[in-house]
Amino acid sequence: MKIDYLLDPILPMNEPVTIYTAGGKGKSIFADYIAVLVQFGIVADGNLPFIPRQCNVLYLDWEADAETHRRYITAIKRGLKVEFVQDIKYLKIDRPLCKVMDTVRSMVKRHNIGLTIIDSQMAATASGTPGLTEAQIASEYYNNIHSLKCTTLTIDHITKQGMISSNGIEAPYGSVVKYNRSRSQFELRLPDEEEDSDHKEFALIHRKFNLGRKQRPLGIAVDFSNNDNELGWLLFSNCSIKDNPLLEKVLRLPVRIKNLLVSKGSMPVKDIA
């Protein structure tokens, strides 16, 4: 059966999706970008494949603050030339998700929310229900977001081991329940060398998908316009992973060999190795 998407090809309708990476690698900015595309029904430009079905978005934030969120949303809207003035629903939270679920469910129902973004799962489940194991805390989290009866995007972190590994890690930090209960998972990769640049190139790597084939790794470039430390606009566009030596290792080995032979011509096996 055809998969129904809220944001094609990464957010299946009414399913829990996770995007994870190390801290400070841009996952909240990417989540804000997704929020703008869906809230205003904007098809991505810059040769990116994202096609939304418009619906209201709720952003639950444990990580930053309302002003930071507003700055990025405004800059993304400028980059996309979005002139709609209505706000994306936003809630700054400093308590565990399990203790504010009545408020969240009420907001989802009252504002007819179709997409809820949780930033981040690690913070939302810290100091939660006493006496639960790590696996039980993760299960409780997915039970709670399932009760919202809408598409959910969870932002999460990877382990310290994953942060220092050149090849990344294939699951977010914590219990394997996180991997089992989410229907789709993506790793967002940003090389350390590009963290402080106004031009960043990410790889979005599909690590798990219960509903069908995983997507191929997608290159996403983000350009920041800064004027005297004032953020002007953000532009998202497609970029080539195979042409970025810091990202190409996310590609499967057969693909890397093929790309090498296309660019260099025939080579002895030892030189390919």
mmCIF file with all atom_site columns, N, CA and C in Angstrom, residues 28-42 54-61 66 69-70 72-77 80 82 84-92 107 111 113-117:
data_model
loop_
_atom_site.group_PDB
_atom_site.id
_atom_site.type_symbol
_atom_site.label_atom_id
_atom_site.label_alt_id
_atom_site.label_comp_id
_atom_site.label_asym_id
_atom_site.label_entity_id
_atom_site.label_seq_id
_atom_site.pdbx_PDB_ins_code
_atom_site.Cartn_x
_atom_site.Cartn_y
_atom_site.Cartn_z
_atom_site.occupancy
_atom_site.B_iso_or_equiv
_atom_site.pdbx_formal_charge
_atom_site.auth_seq_id
_atom_site.auth_comp_id
_atom_site.auth_asym_id
_atom_site.auth_atom_id
_atom_site.pdbx_PDB_model_num
ATOM 1   N N  . SER A 1 28  ? 17.878 21.255 15.998 1.00 0.00 ? 28  SER A N  1
ATOM 2   C CA . SER A 1 28  ? 16.752 22.134 16.324 1.00 0.00 ? 28  SER A CA 1
ATOM 3   C C  . SER A 1 28  ? 16.449 23.081 15.167 1.00 0.00 ? 28  SER A C  1
ATOM 4   N N  . ILE A 1 29  ? 17.489 23.546 14.467 1.00 0.00 ? 29  ILE A N  1
ATOM 5   C CA . ILE A 1 29  ? 17.283 24.410 13.303 1.00 0.00 ? 29  ILE A CA 1
ATOM 6   C C  . ILE A 1 29  ? 16.564 23.637 12.202 1.00 0.00 ? 29  ILE A C  1
ATOM 7   N N  . PHE A 1 30  ? 16.971 22.391 12.001 1.00 0.00 ? 30  PHE A N  1
ATOM 8   C CA . PHE A 1 30  ? 16.305 21.566 10.986 1.00 0.00 ? 30  PHE A CA 1
ATOM 9   C C  . PHE A 1 30  ? 14.857 21.296 11.391 1.00 0.00 ? 30  PHE A C  1
ATOM 10  N N  . ALA A 1 31  ? 14.611 21.097 12.685 1.00 0.00 ? 31  ALA A N  1
ATOM 11  C CA . ALA A 1 31  ? 13.236 20.896 13.160 1.00 0.00 ? 31  ALA A CA 1
ATOM 12  C C  . ALA A 1 31  ? 12.398 22.151 12.920 1.00 0.00 ? 31  ALA A C  1
ATOM 13  N N  . ASP A 1 32  ? 12.985 23.335 13.143 1.00 0.00 ? 32  ASP A N  1
ATOM 14  C CA . ASP A 1 32  ? 12.278 24.589 12.860 1.00 0.00 ? 32  ASP A CA 1
ATOM 15  C C  . ASP A 1 32  ? 11.949 24.701 11.366 1.00 0.00 ? 32  ASP A C  1
ATOM 16  N N  . TYR A 1 33  ? 12.888 24.277 10.529 1.00 0.00 ? 33  TYR A N  1
ATOM 17  C CA . TYR A 1 33  ? 12.665 24.301 9.077  1.00 0.00 ? 33  TYR A CA 1
ATOM 18  C C  . TYR A 1 33  ? 11.481 23.408 8.706  1.00 0.00 ? 33  TYR A C  1
ATOM 19  N N  . ILE A 1 34  ? 11.443 22.209 9.263  1.00 0.00 ? 34  ILE A N  1
ATOM 20  C CA . ILE A 1 34  ? 10.316 21.303 9.018  1.00 0.00 ? 34  ILE A CA 1
ATOM 21  C C  . ILE A 1 34  ? 9.012  21.930 9.494  1.00 0.00 ? 34  ILE A C  1
ATOM 22  N N  . ALA A 1 35  ? 9.054  22.572 10.662 1.00 0.00 ? 35  ALA A N  1
ATOM 23  C CA . ALA A 1 35  ? 7.854  23.217 11.204 1.00 0.00 ? 35  ALA A CA 1
ATOM 24  C C  . ALA A 1 35  ? 7.315  24.278 10.252 1.00 0.00 ? 35  ALA A C  1
ATOM 25  N N  . VAL A 1 36  ? 8.206  25.071 9.649  1.00 0.00 ? 36  VAL A N  1
ATOM 26  C CA . VAL A 1 36  ? 7.775  26.125 8.719  1.00 0.00 ? 36  VAL A CA 1
ATOM 27  C C  . VAL A 1 36  ? 7.163  25.512 7.454  1.00 0.00 ? 36  VAL A C  1
ATOM 28  N N  . LEU A 1 37  ? 7.820  24.485 6.895  1.00 0.00 ? 37  LEU A N  1
ATOM 29  C CA . LEU A 1 37  ? 7.290  23.858 5.682  1.00 0.00 ? 37  LEU A CA 1
ATOM 30  C C  . LEU A 1 37  ? 5.876  23.335 5.902  1.00 0.00 ? 37  LEU A C  1
ATOM 31  N N  . VAL A 1 38  ? 5.665  22.660 7.044  1.00 0.00 ? 38  VAL A N  1
ATOM 32  C CA . VAL A 1 38  ? 4.362  22.036 7.304  1.00 0.00 ? 38  VAL A CA 1
ATOM 33  C C  . VAL A 1 38  ? 3.313  23.073 7.699  1.00 0.00 ? 38  VAL A C  1
ATOM 34  N N  . GLN A 1 39  ? 3.671  23.984 8.589  1.00 0.00 ? 39  GLN A N  1
ATOM 35  C CA . GLN A 1 39  ? 2.699  24.975 9.061  1.00 0.00 ? 39  GLN A CA 1
ATOM 36  C C  . GLN A 1 39  ? 2.140  25.823 7.921  1.00 0.00 ? 39  GLN A C  1
ATOM 37  N N  . PHE A 1 40  ? 3.004  26.207 6.972  1.00 0.00 ? 40  PHE A N  1
ATOM 38  C CA . PHE A 1 40  ? 2.580  27.110 5.905  1.00 0.00 ? 40  PHE A CA 1
ATOM 39  C C  . PHE A 1 40  ? 2.389  26.404 4.562  1.00 0.00 ? 40  PHE A C  1
ATOM 40  N N  . GLY A 1 41  ? 2.555  25.069 4.554  1.00 0.00 ? 41  GLY A N  1
ATOM 41  C CA . GLY A 1 41  ? 2.319  24.309 3.332  1.00 0.00 ? 41  GLY A CA 1
ATOM 42  C C  . GLY A 1 41  ? 3.247  24.698 2.207  1.00 0.00 ? 41  GLY A C  1
ATOM 43  N N  . ILE A 1 42  ? 4.528  24.915 2.524  1.00 0.00 ? 42  ILE A N  1
ATOM 44  C CA . ILE A 1 42  ? 5.513  25.376 1.547  1.00 0.00 ? 42  ILE A CA 1
ATOM 45  C C  . ILE A 1 42  ? 6.336  24.199 1.041  1.00 0.00 ? 42  ILE A C  1
ATOM 46  N N  . GLN A 1 54  ? -0.241 20.609 4.403  1.00 0.00 ? 54  GLN A N  1
ATOM 47  C CA . GLN A 1 54  ? -0.342 21.690 5.391  1.00 0.00 ? 54  GLN A CA 1
ATOM 48  C C  . GLN A 1 54  ? -1.173 21.279 6.596  1.00 0.00 ? 54  GLN A C  1
ATOM 49  N N  . CYS A 1 55  ? -0.665 21.601 7.782  1.00 0.00 ? 55  CYS A N  1
ATOM 50  C CA . CYS A 1 55  ? -1.425 21.416 9.026  1.00 0.00 ? 55  CYS A CA 1
ATOM 51  C C  . CYS A 1 55  ? -0.791 22.292 10.097 1.00 0.00 ? 55  CYS A C  1
ATOM 52  N N  . ASN A 1 56  ? -1.471 22.439 11.219 1.00 0.00 ? 56  ASN A N  1
ATOM 53  C CA . ASN A 1 56  ? -0.941 23.227 12.325 1.00 0.00 ? 56  ASN A CA 1
ATOM 54  C C  . ASN A 1 56  ? 0.136  22.446 13.073 1.00 0.00 ? 56  ASN A C  1
ATOM 55  N N  . VAL A 1 57  ? 1.167  23.170 13.518 1.00 0.00 ? 57  VAL A N  1
ATOM 56  C CA . VAL A 1 57  ? 2.330  22.570 14.173 1.00 0.00 ? 57  VAL A CA 1
ATOM 57  C C  . VAL A 1 57  ? 2.425  23.074 15.607 1.00 0.00 ? 57  VAL A C  1
ATOM 58  N N  . LEU A 1 58  ? 2.786  22.152 16.506 1.00 0.00 ? 58  LEU A N  1
ATOM 59  C CA . LEU A 1 58  ? 3.070  22.496 17.906 1.00 0.00 ? 58  LEU A CA 1
ATOM 60  C C  . LEU A 1 58  ? 4.507  22.105 18.207 1.00 0.00 ? 58  LEU A C  1
ATOM 61  N N  . TYR A 1 59  ? 5.280  23.063 18.718 1.00 0.00 ? 59  TYR A N  1
ATOM 62  C CA . TYR A 1 59  ? 6.692  22.825 19.043 1.00 0.00 ? 59  TYR A CA 1
ATOM 63  C C  . TYR A 1 59  ? 6.840  22.833 20.566 1.00 0.00 ? 59  TYR A C  1
ATOM 64  N N  . LEU A 1 60  ? 7.218  21.665 21.115 1.00 0.00 ? 60  LEU A N  1
ATOM 65  C CA . LEU A 1 60  ? 7.443  21.528 22.557 1.00 0.00 ? 60  LEU A CA 1
ATOM 66  C C  . LEU A 1 60  ? 8.947  21.600 22.812 1.00 0.00 ? 60  LEU A C  1
ATOM 67  N N  . ASP A 1 61  ? 9.381  22.583 23.599 1.00 0.00 ? 61  ASP A N  1
ATOM 68  C CA . ASP A 1 61  ? 10.804 22.903 23.697 1.00 0.00 ? 61  ASP A CA 1
ATOM 69  C C  . ASP A 1 61  ? 11.312 22.776 25.136 1.00 0.00 ? 61  ASP A C  1
ATOM 70  N N  . ALA A 1 66  ? 11.955 30.677 23.887 1.00 0.00 ? 66  ALA A N  1
ATOM 71  C CA . ALA A 1 66  ? 11.035 31.184 22.872 1.00 0.00 ? 66  ALA A CA 1
ATOM 72  C C  . ALA A 1 66  ? 11.720 32.162 21.923 1.00 0.00 ? 66  ALA A C  1
ATOM 73  N N  . HIS A 1 69  ? 13.912 30.282 19.369 1.00 0.00 ? 69  HIS A N  1
ATOM 74  C CA . HIS A 1 69  ? 13.000 29.638 18.415 1.00 0.00 ? 69  HIS A CA 1
ATOM 75  C C  . HIS A 1 69  ? 12.437 30.673 17.441 1.00 0.00 ? 69  HIS A C  1
ATOM 76  N N  . ARG A 1 70  ? 12.013 31.824 17.938 1.00 0.00 ? 70  ARG A N  1
ATOM 77  C CA . ARG A 1 70  ? 11.425 32.866 17.090 1.00 0.00 ? 70  ARG A CA 1
ATOM 78  C C  . ARG A 1 70  ? 12.442 33.380 16.081 1.00 0.00 ? 70  ARG A C  1
ATOM 79  N N  . TYR A 1 72  ? 15.042 31.844 14.710 1.00 0.00 ? 72  TYR A N  1
ATOM 80  C CA . TYR A 1 72  ? 15.274 30.883 13.625 1.00 0.00 ? 72  TYR A CA 1
ATOM 81  C C  . TYR A 1 72  ? 14.058 30.746 12.722 1.00 0.00 ? 72  TYR A C  1
ATOM 82  N N  . ILE A 1 73  ? 12.867 30.720 13.300 1.00 0.00 ? 73  ILE A N  1
ATOM 83  C CA . ILE A 1 73  ? 11.654 30.628 12.488 1.00 0.00 ? 73  ILE A CA 1
ATOM 84  C C  . ILE A 1 73  ? 11.557 31.842 11.557 1.00 0.00 ? 73  ILE A C  1
ATOM 85  N N  . THR A 1 74  ? 11.840 33.027 12.077 1.00 0.00 ? 74  THR A N  1
ATOM 86  C CA . THR A 1 74  ? 11.780 34.249 11.263 1.00 0.00 ? 74  THR A CA 1
ATOM 87  C C  . THR A 1 74  ? 12.793 34.203 10.132 1.00 0.00 ? 74  THR A C  1
ATOM 88  N N  . ALA A 1 75  ? 14.027 33.755 10.424 1.00 0.00 ? 75  ALA A N  1
ATOM 89  C CA . ALA A 1 75  ? 15.075 33.687 9.404  1.00 0.00 ? 75  ALA A CA 1
ATOM 90  C C  . ALA A 1 75  ? 14.734 32.651 8.331  1.00 0.00 ? 75  ALA A C  1
ATOM 91  N N  . ILE A 1 76  ? 14.157 31.524 8.739  1.00 0.00 ? 76  ILE A N  1
ATOM 92  C CA . ILE A 1 76  ? 13.764 30.485 7.777  1.00 0.00 ? 76  ILE A CA 1
ATOM 93  C C  . ILE A 1 76  ? 12.632 30.997 6.884  1.00 0.00 ? 76  ILE A C  1
ATOM 94  N N  . LYS A 1 77  ? 11.667 31.687 7.468  1.00 0.00 ? 77  LYS A N  1
ATOM 95  C CA . LYS A 1 77  ? 10.572 32.257 6.674  1.00 0.00 ? 77  LYS A CA 1
ATOM 96  C C  . LYS A 1 77  ? 11.097 33.279 5.673  1.00 0.00 ? 77  LYS A C  1
ATOM 97  N N  . LEU A 1 80  ? 12.643 31.452 2.755  1.00 0.00 ? 80  LEU A N  1
ATOM 98  C CA . LEU A 1 80  ? 11.628 30.829 1.904  1.00 0.00 ? 80  LEU A CA 1
ATOM 99  C C  . LEU A 1 80  ? 10.654 31.843 1.311  1.00 0.00 ? 80  LEU A C  1
ATOM 100 N N  . VAL A 1 82  ? 8.349  33.471 2.888  1.00 0.00 ? 82  VAL A N  1
ATOM 101 C CA . VAL A 1 82  ? 7.027  33.223 3.459  1.00 0.00 ? 82  VAL A CA 1
ATOM 102 C C  . VAL A 1 82  ? 6.530  34.499 4.126  1.00 0.00 ? 82  VAL A C  1
ATOM 103 N N  . PHE A 1 84  ? 3.255  34.747 5.463  1.00 0.00 ? 84  PHE A N  1
ATOM 104 C CA . PHE A 1 84  ? 2.185  34.490 6.435  1.00 0.00 ? 84  PHE A CA 1
ATOM 105 C C  . PHE A 1 84  ? 2.635  34.952 7.821  1.00 0.00 ? 84  PHE A C  1
ATOM 106 N N  . VAL A 1 85  ? 1.728  35.527 8.576  1.00 0.00 ? 85  VAL A N  1
ATOM 107 C CA . VAL A 1 85  ? 2.103  36.104 9.859  1.00 0.00 ? 85  VAL A CA 1
ATOM 108 C C  . VAL A 1 85  ? 1.691  35.242 11.054 1.00 0.00 ? 85  VAL A C  1
ATOM 109 N N  . GLN A 1 86  ? 0.845  34.239 10.831 1.00 0.00 ? 86  GLN A N  1
ATOM 110 C CA . GLN A 1 86  ? 0.406  33.444 11.974 1.00 0.00 ? 86  GLN A CA 1
ATOM 111 C C  . GLN A 1 86  ? 1.588  32.692 12.593 1.00 0.00 ? 86  GLN A C  1
ATOM 112 N N  . ASP A 1 87  ? 1.512  32.458 13.896 1.00 0.00 ? 87  ASP A N  1
ATOM 113 C CA . ASP A 1 87  ? 2.601  31.830 14.628 1.00 0.00 ? 87  ASP A CA 1
ATOM 114 C C  . ASP A 1 87  ? 2.468  30.315 14.631 1.00 0.00 ? 87  ASP A C  1
ATOM 115 N N  . ILE A 1 88  ? 3.625  29.661 14.707 1.00 0.00 ? 88  ILE A N  1
ATOM 116 C CA . ILE A 1 88  ? 3.658  28.229 15.009 1.00 0.00 ? 88  ILE A CA 1
ATOM 117 C C  . ILE A 1 88  ? 3.449  28.095 16.513 1.00 0.00 ? 88  ILE A C  1
ATOM 118 N N  . LYS A 1 89  ? 2.534  27.241 16.924 1.00 0.00 ? 89  LYS A N  1
ATOM 119 C CA . LYS A 1 89  ? 2.265  27.081 18.351 1.00 0.00 ? 89  LYS A CA 1
ATOM 120 C C  . LYS A 1 89  ? 3.516  26.575 19.057 1.00 0.00 ? 89  LYS A C  1
ATOM 121 N N  . TYR A 1 90  ? 3.839  27.217 20.171 1.00 0.00 ? 90  TYR A N  1
ATOM 122 C CA . TYR A 1 90  ? 5.101  26.947 20.869 1.00 0.00 ? 90  TYR A CA 1
ATOM 123 C C  . TYR A 1 90  ? 4.842  26.866 22.363 1.00 0.00 ? 90  TYR A C  1
ATOM 124 N N  . LEU A 1 91  ? 5.499  25.899 23.009 1.00 0.00 ? 91  LEU A N  1
ATOM 125 C CA . LEU A 1 91  ? 5.373  25.755 24.453 1.00 0.00 ? 91  LEU A CA 1
ATOM 126 C C  . LEU A 1 91  ? 6.738  25.453 25.045 1.00 0.00 ? 91  LEU A C  1
ATOM 127 N N  . LYS A 1 92  ? 7.249  26.351 25.865 1.00 0.00 ? 92  LYS A N  1
ATOM 128 C CA . LYS A 1 92  ? 8.484  26.123 26.587 1.00 0.00 ? 92  LYS A CA 1
ATOM 129 C C  . LYS A 1 92  ? 8.161  25.335 27.853 1.00 0.00 ? 92  LYS A C  1
ATOM 130 N N  . MET A 1 107 ? -3.785 21.287 24.108 1.00 0.00 ? 107 MET A N  1
ATOM 131 C CA . MET A 1 107 ? -3.335 22.192 23.040 1.00 0.00 ? 107 MET A CA 1
ATOM 132 C C  . MET A 1 107 ? -3.504 21.536 21.671 1.00 0.00 ? 107 MET A C  1
ATOM 133 N N  . HIS A 1 111 ? -6.094 23.412 19.107 1.00 0.00 ? 111 HIS A N  1
ATOM 134 C CA . HIS A 1 111 ? -5.532 24.091 17.937 1.00 0.00 ? 111 HIS A CA 1
ATOM 135 C C  . HIS A 1 111 ? -5.480 23.194 16.698 1.00 0.00 ? 111 HIS A C  1
ATOM 136 N N  . ILE A 1 113 ? -3.889 20.392 15.974 1.00 0.00 ? 113 ILE A N  1
ATOM 137 C CA . ILE A 1 113 ? -2.486 20.172 15.636 1.00 0.00 ? 113 ILE A CA 1
ATOM 138 C C  . ILE A 1 113 ? -2.331 18.882 14.833 1.00 0.00 ? 113 ILE A C  1
ATOM 139 N N  . GLY A 1 114 ? -1.585 18.946 13.727 1.00 0.00 ? 114 GLY A N  1
ATOM 140 C CA . GLY A 1 114 ? -1.311 17.756 12.919 1.00 0.00 ? 114 GLY A CA 1
ATOM 141 C C  . GLY A 1 114 ? 0.105  17.239 13.078 1.00 0.00 ? 114 GLY A C  1
ATOM 142 N N  . LEU A 1 115 ? 1.019  18.115 13.566 1.00 0.00 ? 115 LEU A N  1
ATOM 143 C CA . LEU A 1 115 ? 2.408  17.733 13.795 1.00 0.00 ? 115 LEU A CA 1
ATOM 144 C C  . LEU A 1 115 ? 2.878  18.307 15.119 1.00 0.00 ? 115 LEU A C  1
ATOM 145 N N  . THR A 1 116 ? 3.370  17.426 15.997 1.00 0.00 ? 116 THR A N  1
ATOM 146 C CA . THR A 1 116 ? 3.966  17.863 17.264 1.00 0.00 ? 116 THR A CA 1
ATOM 147 C C  . THR A 1 116 ? 5.449  17.531 17.235 1.00 0.00 ? 116 THR A C  1
ATOM 148 N N  . ILE A 1 117 ? 6.288  18.541 17.498 1.00 0.00 ? 117 ILE A N  1
ATOM 149 C CA . ILE A 1 117 ? 7.737  18.375 17.528 1.00 0.00 ? 117 ILE A CA 1
ATOM 150 C C  . ILE A 1 117 ? 8.186  18.421 18.983 1.00 0.00 ? 117 ILE A C  1
#
